[in-house]
Coordinates of C-alpha atoms in Angstrom, one line a residue:
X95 CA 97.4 101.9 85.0
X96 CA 98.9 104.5 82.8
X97 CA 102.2 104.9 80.3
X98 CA 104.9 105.7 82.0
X99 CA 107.2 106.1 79.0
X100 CA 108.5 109.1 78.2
X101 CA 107.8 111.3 75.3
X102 CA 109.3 109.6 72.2
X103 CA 109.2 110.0 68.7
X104 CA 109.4 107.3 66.3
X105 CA 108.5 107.1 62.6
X106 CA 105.9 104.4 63.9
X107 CA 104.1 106.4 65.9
X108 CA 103.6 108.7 63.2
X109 CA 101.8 105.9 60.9
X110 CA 98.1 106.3 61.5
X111 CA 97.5 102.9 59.9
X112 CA 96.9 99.7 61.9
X113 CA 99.9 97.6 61.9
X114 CA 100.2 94.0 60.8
X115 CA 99.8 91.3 64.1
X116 CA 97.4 94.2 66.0
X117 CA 95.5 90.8 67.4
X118 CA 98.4 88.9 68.8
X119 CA 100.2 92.0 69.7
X120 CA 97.4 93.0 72.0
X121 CA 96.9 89.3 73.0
X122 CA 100.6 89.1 74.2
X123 CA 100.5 92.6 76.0
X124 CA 97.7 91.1 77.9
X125 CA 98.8 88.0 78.5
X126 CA 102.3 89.6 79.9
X127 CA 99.9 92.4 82.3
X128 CA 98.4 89.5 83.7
X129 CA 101.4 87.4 84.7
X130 CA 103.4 90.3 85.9
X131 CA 100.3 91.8 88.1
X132 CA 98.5 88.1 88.4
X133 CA 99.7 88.1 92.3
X134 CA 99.3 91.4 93.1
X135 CA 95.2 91.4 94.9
X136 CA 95.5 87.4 94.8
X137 CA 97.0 86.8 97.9
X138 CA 93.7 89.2 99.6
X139 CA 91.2 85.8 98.9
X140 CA 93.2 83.9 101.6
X141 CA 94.1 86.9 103.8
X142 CA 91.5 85.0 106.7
X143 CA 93.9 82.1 106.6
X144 CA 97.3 84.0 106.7
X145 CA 95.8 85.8 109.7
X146 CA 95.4 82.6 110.9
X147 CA 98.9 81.5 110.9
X148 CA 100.7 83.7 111.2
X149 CA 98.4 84.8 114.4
X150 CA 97.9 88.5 113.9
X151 CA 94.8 90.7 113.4
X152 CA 92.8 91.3 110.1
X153 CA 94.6 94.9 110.0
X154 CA 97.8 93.7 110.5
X155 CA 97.8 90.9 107.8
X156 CA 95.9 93.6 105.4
X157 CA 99.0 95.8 105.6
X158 CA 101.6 93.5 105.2
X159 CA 100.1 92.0 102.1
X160 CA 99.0 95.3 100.6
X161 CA 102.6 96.5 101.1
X162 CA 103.3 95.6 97.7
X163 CA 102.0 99.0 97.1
X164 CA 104.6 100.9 98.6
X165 CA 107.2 98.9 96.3
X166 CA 104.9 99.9 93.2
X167 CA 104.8 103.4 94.1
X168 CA 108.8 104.0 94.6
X169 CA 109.2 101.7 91.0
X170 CA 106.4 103.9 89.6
X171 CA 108.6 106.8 90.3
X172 CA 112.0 105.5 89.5
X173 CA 110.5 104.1 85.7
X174 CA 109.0 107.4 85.5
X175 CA 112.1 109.0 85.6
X176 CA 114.6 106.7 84.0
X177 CA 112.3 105.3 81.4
X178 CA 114.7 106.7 78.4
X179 CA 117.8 105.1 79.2
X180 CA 116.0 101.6 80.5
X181 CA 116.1 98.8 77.5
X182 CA 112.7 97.7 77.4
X183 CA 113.0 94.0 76.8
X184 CA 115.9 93.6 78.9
X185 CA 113.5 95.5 82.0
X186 CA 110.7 93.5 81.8
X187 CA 112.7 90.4 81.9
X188 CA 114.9 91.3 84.5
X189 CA 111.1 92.3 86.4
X190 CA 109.8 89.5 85.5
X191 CA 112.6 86.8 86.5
X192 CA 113.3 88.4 89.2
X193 CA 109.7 88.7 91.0
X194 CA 109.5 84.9 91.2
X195 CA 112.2 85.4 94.0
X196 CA 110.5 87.0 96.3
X197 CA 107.0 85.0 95.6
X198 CA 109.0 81.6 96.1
X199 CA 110.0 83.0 99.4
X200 CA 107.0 84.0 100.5
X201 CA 106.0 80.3 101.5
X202 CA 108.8 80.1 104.1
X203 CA 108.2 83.4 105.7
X204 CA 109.3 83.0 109.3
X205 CA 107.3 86.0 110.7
X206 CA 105.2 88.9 109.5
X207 CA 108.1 91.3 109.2
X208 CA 109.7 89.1 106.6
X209 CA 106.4 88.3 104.7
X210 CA 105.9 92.6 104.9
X211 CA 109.5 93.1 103.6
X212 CA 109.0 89.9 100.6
X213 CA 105.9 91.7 99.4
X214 CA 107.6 95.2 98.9
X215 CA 110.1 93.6 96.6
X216 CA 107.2 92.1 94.7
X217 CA 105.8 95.4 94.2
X218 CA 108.9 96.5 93.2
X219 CA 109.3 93.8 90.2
X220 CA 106.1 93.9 89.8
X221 CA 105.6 98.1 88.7
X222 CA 109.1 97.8 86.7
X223 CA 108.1 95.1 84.5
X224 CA 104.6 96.6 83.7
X225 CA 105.8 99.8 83.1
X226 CA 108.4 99.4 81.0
X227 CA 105.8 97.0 78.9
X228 CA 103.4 100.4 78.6
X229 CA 106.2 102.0 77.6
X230 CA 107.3 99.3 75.0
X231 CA 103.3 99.5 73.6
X232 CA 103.3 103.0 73.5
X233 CA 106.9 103.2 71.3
X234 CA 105.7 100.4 69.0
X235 CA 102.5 101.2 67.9
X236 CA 100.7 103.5 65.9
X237 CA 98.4 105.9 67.1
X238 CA 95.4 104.0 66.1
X239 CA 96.5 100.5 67.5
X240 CA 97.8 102.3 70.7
X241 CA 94.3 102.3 71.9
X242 CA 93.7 98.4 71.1
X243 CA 96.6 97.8 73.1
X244 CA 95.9 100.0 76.2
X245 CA 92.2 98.5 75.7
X246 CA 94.3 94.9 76.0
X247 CA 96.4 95.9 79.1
X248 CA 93.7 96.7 80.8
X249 CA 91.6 93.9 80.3
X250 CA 94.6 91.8 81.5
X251 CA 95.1 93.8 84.5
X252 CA 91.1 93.5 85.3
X253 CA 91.3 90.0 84.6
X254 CA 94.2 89.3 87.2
X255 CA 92.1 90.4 90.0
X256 CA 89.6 88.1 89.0
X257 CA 91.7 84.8 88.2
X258 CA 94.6 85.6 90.9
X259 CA 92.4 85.5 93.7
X260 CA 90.4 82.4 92.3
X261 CA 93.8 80.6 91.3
X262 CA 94.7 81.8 95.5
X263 CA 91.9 80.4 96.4
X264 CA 92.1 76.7 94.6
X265 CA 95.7 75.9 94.9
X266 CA 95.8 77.2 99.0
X267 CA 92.4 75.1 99.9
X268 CA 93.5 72.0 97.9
X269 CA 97.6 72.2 98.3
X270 CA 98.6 74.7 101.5
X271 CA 99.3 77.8 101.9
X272 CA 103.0 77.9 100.6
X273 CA 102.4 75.4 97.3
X274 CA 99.9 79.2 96.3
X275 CA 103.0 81.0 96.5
X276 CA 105.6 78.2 94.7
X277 CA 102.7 78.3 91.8
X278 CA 102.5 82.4 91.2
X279 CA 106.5 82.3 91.3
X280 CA 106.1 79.7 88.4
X281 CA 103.1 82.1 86.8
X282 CA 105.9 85.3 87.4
X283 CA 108.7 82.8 85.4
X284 CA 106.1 82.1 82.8
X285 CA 106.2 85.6 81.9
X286 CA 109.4 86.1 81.6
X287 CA 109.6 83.3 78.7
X288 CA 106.4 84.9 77.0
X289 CA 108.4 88.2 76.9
X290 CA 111.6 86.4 76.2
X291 CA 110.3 85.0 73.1
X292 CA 107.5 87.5 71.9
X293 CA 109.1 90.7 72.8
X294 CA 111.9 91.2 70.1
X295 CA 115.1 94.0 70.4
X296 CA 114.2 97.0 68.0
X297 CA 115.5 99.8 66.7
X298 CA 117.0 101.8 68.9
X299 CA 114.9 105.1 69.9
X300 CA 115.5 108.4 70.1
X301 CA 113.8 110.0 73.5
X302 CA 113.4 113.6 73.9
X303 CA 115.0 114.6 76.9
X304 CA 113.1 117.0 79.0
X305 CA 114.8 120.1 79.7
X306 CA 114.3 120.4 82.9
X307 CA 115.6 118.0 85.3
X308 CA 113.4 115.3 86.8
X309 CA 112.8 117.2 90.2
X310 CA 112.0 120.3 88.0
X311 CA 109.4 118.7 86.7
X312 CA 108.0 116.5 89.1
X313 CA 107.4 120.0 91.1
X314 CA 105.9 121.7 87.9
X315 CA 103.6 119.0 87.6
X316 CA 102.6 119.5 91.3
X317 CA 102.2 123.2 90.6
X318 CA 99.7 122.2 87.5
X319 CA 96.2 122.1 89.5
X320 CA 94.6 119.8 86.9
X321 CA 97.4 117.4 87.6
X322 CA 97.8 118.1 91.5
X323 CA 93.6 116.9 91.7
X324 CA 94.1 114.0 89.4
X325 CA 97.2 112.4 91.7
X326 CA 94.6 113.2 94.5
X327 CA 92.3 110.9 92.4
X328 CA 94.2 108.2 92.0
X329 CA 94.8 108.0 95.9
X330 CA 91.5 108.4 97.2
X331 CA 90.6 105.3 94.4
X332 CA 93.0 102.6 95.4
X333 CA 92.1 103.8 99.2
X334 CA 88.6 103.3 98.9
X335 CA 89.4 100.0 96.8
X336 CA 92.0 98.3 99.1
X337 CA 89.4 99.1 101.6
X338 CA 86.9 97.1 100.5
X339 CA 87.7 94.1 98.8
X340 CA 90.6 93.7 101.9
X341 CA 88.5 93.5 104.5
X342 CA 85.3 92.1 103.0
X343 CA 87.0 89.3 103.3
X344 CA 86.7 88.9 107.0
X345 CA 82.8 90.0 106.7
X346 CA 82.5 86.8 104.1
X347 CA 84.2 84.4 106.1
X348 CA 82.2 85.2 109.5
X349 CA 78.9 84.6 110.5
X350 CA 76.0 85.2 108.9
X351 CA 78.0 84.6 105.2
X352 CA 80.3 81.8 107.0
X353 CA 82.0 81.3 103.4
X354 CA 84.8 78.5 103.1
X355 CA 87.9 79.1 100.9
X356 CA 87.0 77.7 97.5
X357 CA 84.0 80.1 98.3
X358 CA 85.8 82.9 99.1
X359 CA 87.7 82.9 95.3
X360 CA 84.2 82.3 93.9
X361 CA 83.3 85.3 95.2
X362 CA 85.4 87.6 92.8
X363 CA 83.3 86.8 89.8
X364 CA 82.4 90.5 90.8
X365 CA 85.1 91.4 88.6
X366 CA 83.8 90.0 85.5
X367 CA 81.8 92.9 84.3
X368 CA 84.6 95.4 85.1
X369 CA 86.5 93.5 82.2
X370 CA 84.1 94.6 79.9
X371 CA 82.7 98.1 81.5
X372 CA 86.5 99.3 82.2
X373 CA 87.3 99.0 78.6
X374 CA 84.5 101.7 78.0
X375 CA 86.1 104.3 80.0
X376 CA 87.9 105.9 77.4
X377 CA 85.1 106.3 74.7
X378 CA 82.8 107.4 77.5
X379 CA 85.2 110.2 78.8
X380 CA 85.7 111.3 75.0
X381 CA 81.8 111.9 74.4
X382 CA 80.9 113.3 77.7
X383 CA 84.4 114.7 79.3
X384 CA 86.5 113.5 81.9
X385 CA 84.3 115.0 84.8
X386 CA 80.9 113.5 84.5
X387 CA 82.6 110.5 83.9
X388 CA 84.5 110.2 86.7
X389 CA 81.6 111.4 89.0
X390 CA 79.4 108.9 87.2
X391 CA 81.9 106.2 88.1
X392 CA 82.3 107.6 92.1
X393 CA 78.4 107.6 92.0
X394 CA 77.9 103.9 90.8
X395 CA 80.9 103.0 93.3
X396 CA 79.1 104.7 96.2
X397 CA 75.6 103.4 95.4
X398 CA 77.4 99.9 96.4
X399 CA 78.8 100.7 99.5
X400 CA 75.2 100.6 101.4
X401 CA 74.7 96.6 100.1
X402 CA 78.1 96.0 101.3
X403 CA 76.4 96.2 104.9
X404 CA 73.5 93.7 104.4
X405 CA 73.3 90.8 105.9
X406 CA 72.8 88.7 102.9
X407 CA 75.6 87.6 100.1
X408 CA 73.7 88.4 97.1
X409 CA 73.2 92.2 98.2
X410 CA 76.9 91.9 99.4
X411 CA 78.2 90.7 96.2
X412 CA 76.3 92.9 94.3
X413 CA 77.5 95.8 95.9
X414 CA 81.1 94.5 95.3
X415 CA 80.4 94.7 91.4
X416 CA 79.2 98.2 91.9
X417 CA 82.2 99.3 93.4
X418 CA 84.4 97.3 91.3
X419 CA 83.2 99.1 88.0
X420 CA 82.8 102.5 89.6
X421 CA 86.6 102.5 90.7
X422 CA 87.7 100.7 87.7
X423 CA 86.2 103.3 85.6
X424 CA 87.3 106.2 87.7
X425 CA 90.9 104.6 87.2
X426 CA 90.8 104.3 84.0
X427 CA 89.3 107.9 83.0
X428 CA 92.1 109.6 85.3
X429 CA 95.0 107.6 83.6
X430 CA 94.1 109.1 80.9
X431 CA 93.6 112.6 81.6
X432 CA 97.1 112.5 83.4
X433 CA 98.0 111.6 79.7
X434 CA 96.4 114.6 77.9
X435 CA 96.7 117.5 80.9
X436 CA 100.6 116.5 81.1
X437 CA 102.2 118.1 78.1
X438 CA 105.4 117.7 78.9
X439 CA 107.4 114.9 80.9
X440 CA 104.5 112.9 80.5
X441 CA 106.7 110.0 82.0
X442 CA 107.5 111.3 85.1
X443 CA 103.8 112.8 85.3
X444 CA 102.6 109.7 84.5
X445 CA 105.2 107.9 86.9
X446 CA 103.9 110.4 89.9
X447 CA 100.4 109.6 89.6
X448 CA 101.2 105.8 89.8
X449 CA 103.1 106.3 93.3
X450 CA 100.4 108.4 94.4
X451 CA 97.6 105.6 93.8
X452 CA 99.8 102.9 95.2
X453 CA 100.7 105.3 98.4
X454 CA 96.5 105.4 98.6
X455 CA 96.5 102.1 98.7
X456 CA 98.8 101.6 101.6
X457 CA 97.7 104.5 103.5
X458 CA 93.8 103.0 102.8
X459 CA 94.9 99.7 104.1
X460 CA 96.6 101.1 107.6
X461 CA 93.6 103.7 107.9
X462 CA 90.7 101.7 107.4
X463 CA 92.1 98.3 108.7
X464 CA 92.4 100.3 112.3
X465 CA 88.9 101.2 111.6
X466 CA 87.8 97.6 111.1
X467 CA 89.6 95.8 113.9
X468 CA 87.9 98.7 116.7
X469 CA 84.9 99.5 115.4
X470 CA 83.8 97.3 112.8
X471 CA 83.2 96.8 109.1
X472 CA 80.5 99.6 109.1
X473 CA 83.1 102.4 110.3
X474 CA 85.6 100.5 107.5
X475 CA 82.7 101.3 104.5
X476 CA 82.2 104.4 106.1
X477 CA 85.5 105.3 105.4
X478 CA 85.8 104.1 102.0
X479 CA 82.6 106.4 101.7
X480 CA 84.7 109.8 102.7
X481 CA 87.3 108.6 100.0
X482 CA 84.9 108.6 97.1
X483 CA 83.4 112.0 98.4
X484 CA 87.0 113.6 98.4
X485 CA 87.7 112.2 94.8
X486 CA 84.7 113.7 93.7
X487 CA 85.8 117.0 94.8
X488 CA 88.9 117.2 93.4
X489 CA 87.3 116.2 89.9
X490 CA 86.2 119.6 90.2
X491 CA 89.2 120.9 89.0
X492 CA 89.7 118.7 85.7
X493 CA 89.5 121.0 83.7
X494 CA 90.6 120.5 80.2

């Protein structure tokens, strides 16, 4: 995602050098992305057998378990604008502990409204935690090993779409449904102890306050054009993503692909050149701007939405890698123009686009999961197609 911190100065930030640990540092900062988001996508590789029991249609299950999204996006915005006065370590445990509350309960959901509510108190752990550990990496590195850590945080959020939904996939076909929640509530726990004993209490900082109050500048940043396009971005991306790799899952699962569970988490080896491609995104966008970046990311995207229609898995996968990295990369390049075109409040800039890609998310799963259950997966890509189109449009006005 992107830093939500808010604009700090610290005599550590000012050292240019590479600081001592820069390897295990970045390693931890990974490892923590990856347990805090690990559940996030990974309940989507058994959404065919939640619809299943709980007895609802495909675009009724997609909503309820994308409504983490909506929690992300009102913690986005609340990080954004209290990130001075939050205590980092104390944040991310807090996030951290308490997320495996709401997992755990997940396995006893009694209906679909409960299982909706669980998963927007996910999100909300879920954004906090992650946030606050951007903001942590951005206060305690220099500016050259800021990049190796964003580069690491990245990687482990990748990463956790891949392994979440295989580690979904293995525990649900071999132990039930609820025994895949009980073991990411464990995964959530296990973060917290990583942070608890990797993440030390510092020196207290000194934030700039902004002088404008937090509504002042949320509505200067919407008056910024640059900035209004790039939150438009970030909501046609997750839209078009949560489009696809939600409801693929039906197509896989179905005749002619008839996949079984195990299968199904295979299948999300996709991701695995995203880990490395994604990490690109920033030298790319350097050498050649943010622009013909991002509409060479939308272009490699869209180029895999026609395979996404074959009948054949190895077309249907491949087309899933090309959307992966295309969004992935778009993603990334964004984040980080939001970082450079917001000069001032970059927290609650940064904290603004975050709600609006997790509102496209939800609005992407509502929209296009009505498309699927009336007329089909074709009207669902089709969809996901317009969202691309529209992101490409607004990268228009990027403009440094």
């Amino acid at each position: 995602m992107t830093d939500l911190s808010a604009p700090i100065k610290q005599d550590v930030m000012t050292n240019e050098a590479h600081s001592p640990g820069l390897a295990l540092r970045s390693l931890v900062i990974g490892l923590t992305a990856f347990l805090t988001v690990v559940d996030l996508f990974a309940t989507q590789a058994i959404l065919p057998s939640l619809t299943r029991h709980y007895g609802v249609t495909p675009a009724a299950m997609g909503f309820a378990v994308n409504a983490s999204t909506f929690g992300m996006a009102v913690a986005g915005l609340v990080v954004g604008f209290f990130s001075p006065h939050i205590d980092r370590r104390t944040g991310i445990l807090l996030g951290l502990a308490l997320l495996a509350i709401p997992t755990g309960l997940l396995a006893s959901a009694p209906n679909l409204a409960v299982f909706t509510v669980l998963r927007v108190a996910q999100g909300l752990c879920m954004a906090a935690a992650f946030a606050l550990t951007l903001a942590y990496l951005g206060e305690q590195c220099s500016a050259k090993d800021a990049g190796s850590a964003f580069a690491a945080y990245i990687t482990g959020n990748v990463a956790s779409n891949l392994v979440g939904r295989l580690i979904s996939a293995a525990v649900a076909d071999s132990l039930g449904l609820a025994w895949n929640f009980y073991f990411f509530a464990a995964l959530n726990l296990a973060g917290a102890l990583l942070v608890y004993f990797t993440i030390q209490r510092v020196r207290p900082m000194h934030a700039m306050m902004p002088a404008a109050s937090p509504v002042s500048a949320t509505i200067a940043h919407w008056r910024d054009r640059r900035l209004r396009a790039a939150f438009g971005i970030g909501f046609c991306i997750l839209f078009a993503f949560i489009g696809i790799f939600t409801f693929v899952n039906f197509v896989l699962v179905r005749p002619p692909l008839s996949l079984g569970m195990m299968d199904l988490g295979l299948v999300y080896f996709v991701f695995l050149p995203s880990v490395v491609t994604t990490l690109l995104a920033g030298k790319v966008a350097a050498r050649l701007g943010t622009r013909p970046t991002i509409w060479s990311a939308l272009a490699v995207a869209g180029l895999g939405l026609p395979l996404m229609l074959a009948p054949h898995l190895g077309a249907v996968l491949a087309g899933m890698v090309l959307v992966g990295i295309g969004t992935f990369f778009a993603q990334a390049a964004a984040t980080g123009f939001v970082g450079q075109a917001a000069t001032d409040n970059r927290g609650i800039a940064s904290g603004t686009y975050l709600a609006c890609y997790f509102c496209g998310g939800l609005v992407g799963t509502a929209v296009l999961g009505r498309l699927f259950d009336a007329l089909g997966w074709q009207a669902c890509v089709t969809g996901v197609g317009a969202a691309l189109a529209l992101a490409a449009l607004l990268t228009v006005d990027l403009k440094r």
